[in-house]
Structure formats: C-alpha cells, structure tokens
CSV table of C-alpha atoms in Angstrom, one decimal:
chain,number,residue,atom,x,y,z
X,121,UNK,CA,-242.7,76.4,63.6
X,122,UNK,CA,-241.6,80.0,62.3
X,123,UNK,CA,-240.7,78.6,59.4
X,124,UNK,CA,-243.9,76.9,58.7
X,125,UNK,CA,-246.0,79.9,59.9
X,126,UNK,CA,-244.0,82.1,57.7
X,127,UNK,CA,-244.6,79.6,54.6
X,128,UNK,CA,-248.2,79.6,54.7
X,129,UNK,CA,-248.9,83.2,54.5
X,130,UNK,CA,-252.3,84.4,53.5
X,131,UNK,CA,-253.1,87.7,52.4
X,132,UNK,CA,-255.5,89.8,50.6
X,133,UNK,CA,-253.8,92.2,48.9
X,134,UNK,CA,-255.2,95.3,47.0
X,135,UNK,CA,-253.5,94.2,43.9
X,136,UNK,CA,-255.7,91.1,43.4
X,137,UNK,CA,-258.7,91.9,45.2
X,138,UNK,CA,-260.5,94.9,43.4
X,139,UNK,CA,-263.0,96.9,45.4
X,140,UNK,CA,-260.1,96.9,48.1
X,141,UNK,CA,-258.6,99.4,49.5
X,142,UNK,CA,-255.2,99.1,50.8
X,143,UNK,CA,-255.8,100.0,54.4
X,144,UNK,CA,-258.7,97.3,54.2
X,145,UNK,CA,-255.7,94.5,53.7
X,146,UNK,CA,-255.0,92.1,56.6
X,147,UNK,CA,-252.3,89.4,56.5
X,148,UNK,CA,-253.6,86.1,57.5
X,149,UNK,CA,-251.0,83.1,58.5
X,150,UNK,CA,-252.6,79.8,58.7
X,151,UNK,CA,-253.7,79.8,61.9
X,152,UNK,CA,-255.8,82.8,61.1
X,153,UNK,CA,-257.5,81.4,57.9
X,154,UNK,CA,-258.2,78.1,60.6
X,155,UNK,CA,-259.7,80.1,62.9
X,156,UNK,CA,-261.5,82.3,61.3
X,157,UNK,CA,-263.2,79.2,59.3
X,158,UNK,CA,-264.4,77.7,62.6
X,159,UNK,CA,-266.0,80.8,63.9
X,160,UNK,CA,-267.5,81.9,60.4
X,161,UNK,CA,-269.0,78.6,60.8
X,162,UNK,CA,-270.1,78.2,64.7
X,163,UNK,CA,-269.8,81.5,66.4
X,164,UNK,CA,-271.2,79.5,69.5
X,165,UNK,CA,-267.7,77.7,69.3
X,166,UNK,CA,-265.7,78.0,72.7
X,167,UNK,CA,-262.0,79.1,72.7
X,168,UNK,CA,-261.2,76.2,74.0
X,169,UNK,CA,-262.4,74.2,71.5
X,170,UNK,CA,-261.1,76.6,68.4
X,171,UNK,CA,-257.9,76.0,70.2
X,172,UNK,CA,-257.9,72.2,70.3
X,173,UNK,CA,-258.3,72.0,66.3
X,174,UNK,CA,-256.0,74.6,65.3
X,175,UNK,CA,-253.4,73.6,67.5
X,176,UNK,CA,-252.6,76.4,69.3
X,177,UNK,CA,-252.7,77.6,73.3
X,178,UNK,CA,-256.7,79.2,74.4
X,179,UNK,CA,-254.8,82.6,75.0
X,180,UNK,CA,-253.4,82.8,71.8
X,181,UNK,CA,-256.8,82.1,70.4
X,182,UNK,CA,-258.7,84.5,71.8
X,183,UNK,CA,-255.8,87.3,70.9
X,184,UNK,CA,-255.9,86.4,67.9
X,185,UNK,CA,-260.2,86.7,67.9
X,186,UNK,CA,-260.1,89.8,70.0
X,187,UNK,CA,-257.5,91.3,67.5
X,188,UNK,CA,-259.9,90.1,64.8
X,189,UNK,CA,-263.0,91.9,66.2
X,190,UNK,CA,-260.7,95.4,67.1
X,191,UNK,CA,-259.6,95.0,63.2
X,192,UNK,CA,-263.2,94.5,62.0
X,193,UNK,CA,-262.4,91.7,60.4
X,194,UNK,CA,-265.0,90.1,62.8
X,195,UNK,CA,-267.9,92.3,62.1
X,196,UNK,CA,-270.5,90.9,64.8
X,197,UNK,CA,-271.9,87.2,65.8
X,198,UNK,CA,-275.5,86.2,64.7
X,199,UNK,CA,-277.7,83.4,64.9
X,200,UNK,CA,-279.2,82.2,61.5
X,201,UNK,CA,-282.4,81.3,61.8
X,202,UNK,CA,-284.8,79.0,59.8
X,203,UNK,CA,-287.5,81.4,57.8
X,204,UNK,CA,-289.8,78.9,56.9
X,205,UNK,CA,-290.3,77.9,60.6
X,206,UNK,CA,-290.9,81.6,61.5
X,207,UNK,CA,-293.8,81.6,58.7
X,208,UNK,CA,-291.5,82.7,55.9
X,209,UNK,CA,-291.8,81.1,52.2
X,210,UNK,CA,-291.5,83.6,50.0
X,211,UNK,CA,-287.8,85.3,48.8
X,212,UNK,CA,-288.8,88.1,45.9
X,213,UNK,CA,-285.8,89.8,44.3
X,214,UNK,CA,-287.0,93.2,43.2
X,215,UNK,CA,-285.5,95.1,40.5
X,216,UNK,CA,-285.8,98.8,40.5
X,217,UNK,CA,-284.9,101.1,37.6
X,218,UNK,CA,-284.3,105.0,39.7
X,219,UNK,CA,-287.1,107.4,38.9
X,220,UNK,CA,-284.4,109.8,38.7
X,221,UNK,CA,-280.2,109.8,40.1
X,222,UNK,CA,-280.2,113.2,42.2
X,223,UNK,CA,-279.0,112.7,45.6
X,224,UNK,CA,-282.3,114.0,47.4
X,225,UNK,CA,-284.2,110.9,45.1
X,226,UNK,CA,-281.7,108.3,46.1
X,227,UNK,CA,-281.6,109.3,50.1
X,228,UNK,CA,-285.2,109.0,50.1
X,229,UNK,CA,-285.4,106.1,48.6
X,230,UNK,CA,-283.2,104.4,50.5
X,231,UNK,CA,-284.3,105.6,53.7
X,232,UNK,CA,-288.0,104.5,52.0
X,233,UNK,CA,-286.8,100.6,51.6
X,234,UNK,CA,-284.5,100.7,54.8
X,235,UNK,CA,-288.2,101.9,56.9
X,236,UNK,CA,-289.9,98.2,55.5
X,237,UNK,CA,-288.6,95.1,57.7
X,238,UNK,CA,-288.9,92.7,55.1
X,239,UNK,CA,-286.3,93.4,53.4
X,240,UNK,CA,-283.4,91.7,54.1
X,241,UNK,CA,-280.8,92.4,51.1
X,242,UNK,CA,-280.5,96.7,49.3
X,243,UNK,CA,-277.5,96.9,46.8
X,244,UNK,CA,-277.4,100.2,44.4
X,245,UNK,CA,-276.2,98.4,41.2
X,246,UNK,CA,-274.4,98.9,38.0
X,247,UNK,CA,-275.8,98.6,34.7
X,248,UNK,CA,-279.5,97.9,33.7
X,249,UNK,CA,-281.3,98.2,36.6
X,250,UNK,CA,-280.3,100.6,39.7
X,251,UNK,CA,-281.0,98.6,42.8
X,252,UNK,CA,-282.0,94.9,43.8
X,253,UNK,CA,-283.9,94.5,46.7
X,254,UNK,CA,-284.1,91.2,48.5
X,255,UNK,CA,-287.5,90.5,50.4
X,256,UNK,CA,-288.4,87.8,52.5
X,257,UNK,CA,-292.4,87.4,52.9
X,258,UNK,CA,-295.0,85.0,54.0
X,259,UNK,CA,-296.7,84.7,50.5
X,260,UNK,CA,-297.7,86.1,47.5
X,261,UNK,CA,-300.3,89.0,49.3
X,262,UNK,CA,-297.2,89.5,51.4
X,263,UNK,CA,-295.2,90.7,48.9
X,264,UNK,CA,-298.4,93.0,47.6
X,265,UNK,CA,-298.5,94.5,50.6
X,266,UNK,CA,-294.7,95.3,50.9
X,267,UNK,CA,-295.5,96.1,47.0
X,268,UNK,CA,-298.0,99.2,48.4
X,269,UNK,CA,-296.0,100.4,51.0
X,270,UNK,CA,-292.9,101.0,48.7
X,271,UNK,CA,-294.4,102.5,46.0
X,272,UNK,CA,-296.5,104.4,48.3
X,273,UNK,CA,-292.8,106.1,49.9
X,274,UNK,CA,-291.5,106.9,46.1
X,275,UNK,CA,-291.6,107.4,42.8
X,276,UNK,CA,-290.2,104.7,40.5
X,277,UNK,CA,-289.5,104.6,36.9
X,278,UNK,CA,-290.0,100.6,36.7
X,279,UNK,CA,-290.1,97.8,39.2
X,280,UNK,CA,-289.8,94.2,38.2
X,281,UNK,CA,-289.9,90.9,40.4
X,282,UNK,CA,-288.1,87.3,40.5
X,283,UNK,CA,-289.4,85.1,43.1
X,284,UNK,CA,-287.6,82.3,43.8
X,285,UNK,CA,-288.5,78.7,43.2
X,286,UNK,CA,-285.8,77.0,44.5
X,287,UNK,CA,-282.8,77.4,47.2
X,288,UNK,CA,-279.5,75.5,46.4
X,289,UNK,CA,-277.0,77.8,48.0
X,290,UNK,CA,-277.4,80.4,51.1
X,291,UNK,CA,-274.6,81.1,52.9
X,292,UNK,CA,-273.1,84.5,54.9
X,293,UNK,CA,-270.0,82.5,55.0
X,294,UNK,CA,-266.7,84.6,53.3
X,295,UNK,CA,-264.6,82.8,51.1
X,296,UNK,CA,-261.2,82.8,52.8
X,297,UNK,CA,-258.0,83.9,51.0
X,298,UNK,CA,-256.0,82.3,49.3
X,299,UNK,CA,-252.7,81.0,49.7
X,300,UNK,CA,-250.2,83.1,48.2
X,301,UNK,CA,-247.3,80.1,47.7
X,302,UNK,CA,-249.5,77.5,46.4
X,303,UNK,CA,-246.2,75.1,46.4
X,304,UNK,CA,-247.6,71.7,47.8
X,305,UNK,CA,-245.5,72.0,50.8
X,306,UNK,CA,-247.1,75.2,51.8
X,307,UNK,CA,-250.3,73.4,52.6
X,308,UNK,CA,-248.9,71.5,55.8
C-alpha cells in the first residue's frame, strides 16, 4: 500500500505552476486528489461516505480534511445557489480602463466596487484594460443603476460592458494536480 501511495504522488510544485510561491506547495498522494474531488464537489458529503469511496478508515478522512482546512487548502464551504430563481438574469462583465494608477486612486476604487453587492467577481488586470468586474443583476435598468452608483464613487477614464448571452461553463471547482509519474501503472 506504501508502495502504491508513494507511486501516485501528486504535487504542485513552484517550478510548473507560475503565480506560486514555494511555501504555497502541498504534496497531494492519491487519496488526497480523491478527497479533495468529492468535497470540491459536495461539501454536504459526510466522512463517512468520503471514506467509503476512497477506501480509506473515517478517521483518516477527517485528518486528512482537518489538515486540509489548517493548511488552507480548504478555504471555506458554500452553498451555490441558483440566480435565476433568486430573480437574477443578467451577468455584465465590465471593463474599466483606471482614471489614473496612484495608490490613493486604486484604494478608493476598490473600496468604491467592493461597497456595491452586486458584484460578485473584481480582478485588477494586465494589459488593455485595468480591471474586470463581474456583476450579477436582475435586468438591464439593474445594471444602470449599479452603472450610477459606481461612477458616482469614482472617476474613470473608460468603462465598457459585455453582457452575457449564454452560460456553457460555471464552475468554482479547482482543477486538481496532476500526476507527476504519468506511467500507466501510476493510475491504479
């Protein structure tokens, strides 16, 4: 079983992941990459039944989960729910060129587009454009509204909007790594 376990290391490693830092790397064995697939997918999943389909004992699940949440690997649980049930049918990706870069600009706009609720995405960007917001509305005078409020809390150089027309992928689910030895006795 050593053996095995010792076969089908998984790792992300600095080296091959860029953006990571080398105190950010966690070795995962099989097991690991098992259960951390079930509970990136069900987080209502009970030990017990994590530990019937990796194979392994309920105590040496929940170690290994625990360990996983002291690590951060495990950020927090959530429940996803359905936006068009709660009313919302509208996703607006909104493109903002900065009105300047200085650090007092940047604070206050961020602190202006963390203050509106509907947004549910804010990434500062490379290239082109400076940010991309991701907003999630009821409708068109929704998204006018949220429109107001944020140029009302700064000063922006441009703004432009996508709205999307169609959802064929939307997931918070990770990609897990990799298998280092990708010999086909290494997938057992």
């Amino acid at each position: 079983m050593a053996d095995l376990l010792t076969r089908n290391r998984y790792a992300l490693t600095a080296k091959s992941t860029p953006g990571i830092k080398e105190s950010d790397v966690h070795d995962f064995d099989l097991h690991d990459i098992k259960i951390l697939g079930i509970v990136q997918d069900n987080a209502n999943v009970t030990i017990k039944e994590v530990a019937e389909l990796v194979g392994l004992s309920q105590n040496a699940c929940w170690k290994r989960i625990k360990s996983f949440e002291d690590r951060g690997v495990i950020k927090r649980r959530v429940t996803v729910l359905n936006p068009s049930s709660l009313g919302f049918h509208l996703i607006a990706f909104v493109n903002v060129k900065a009105a300047e870069h200085s650090e007092e600009w940047n604070t206050t706009f961020q602190q202006a587009v963390l203050s509106i609720p509907q947004v549910i995405e804010f990434y500062r960007l490379a290239g082109s454009v400076d940010y991309i917001i991701k907003v999630l509305l009821p409708d068109i005078a929704g998204f006018d509204s949220f429109y107001k409020v944020l140029t009302s809390k700064v000063r922006l150089t441009e703004v432009s909007t996508s709205f999307a027309v169609g959802e064929y992928r939307n997931s918070s689910a990770i990609p897990l790594p990799l298998p280092l030895n990708t010999s086909p006795d290494s997938a057992e």
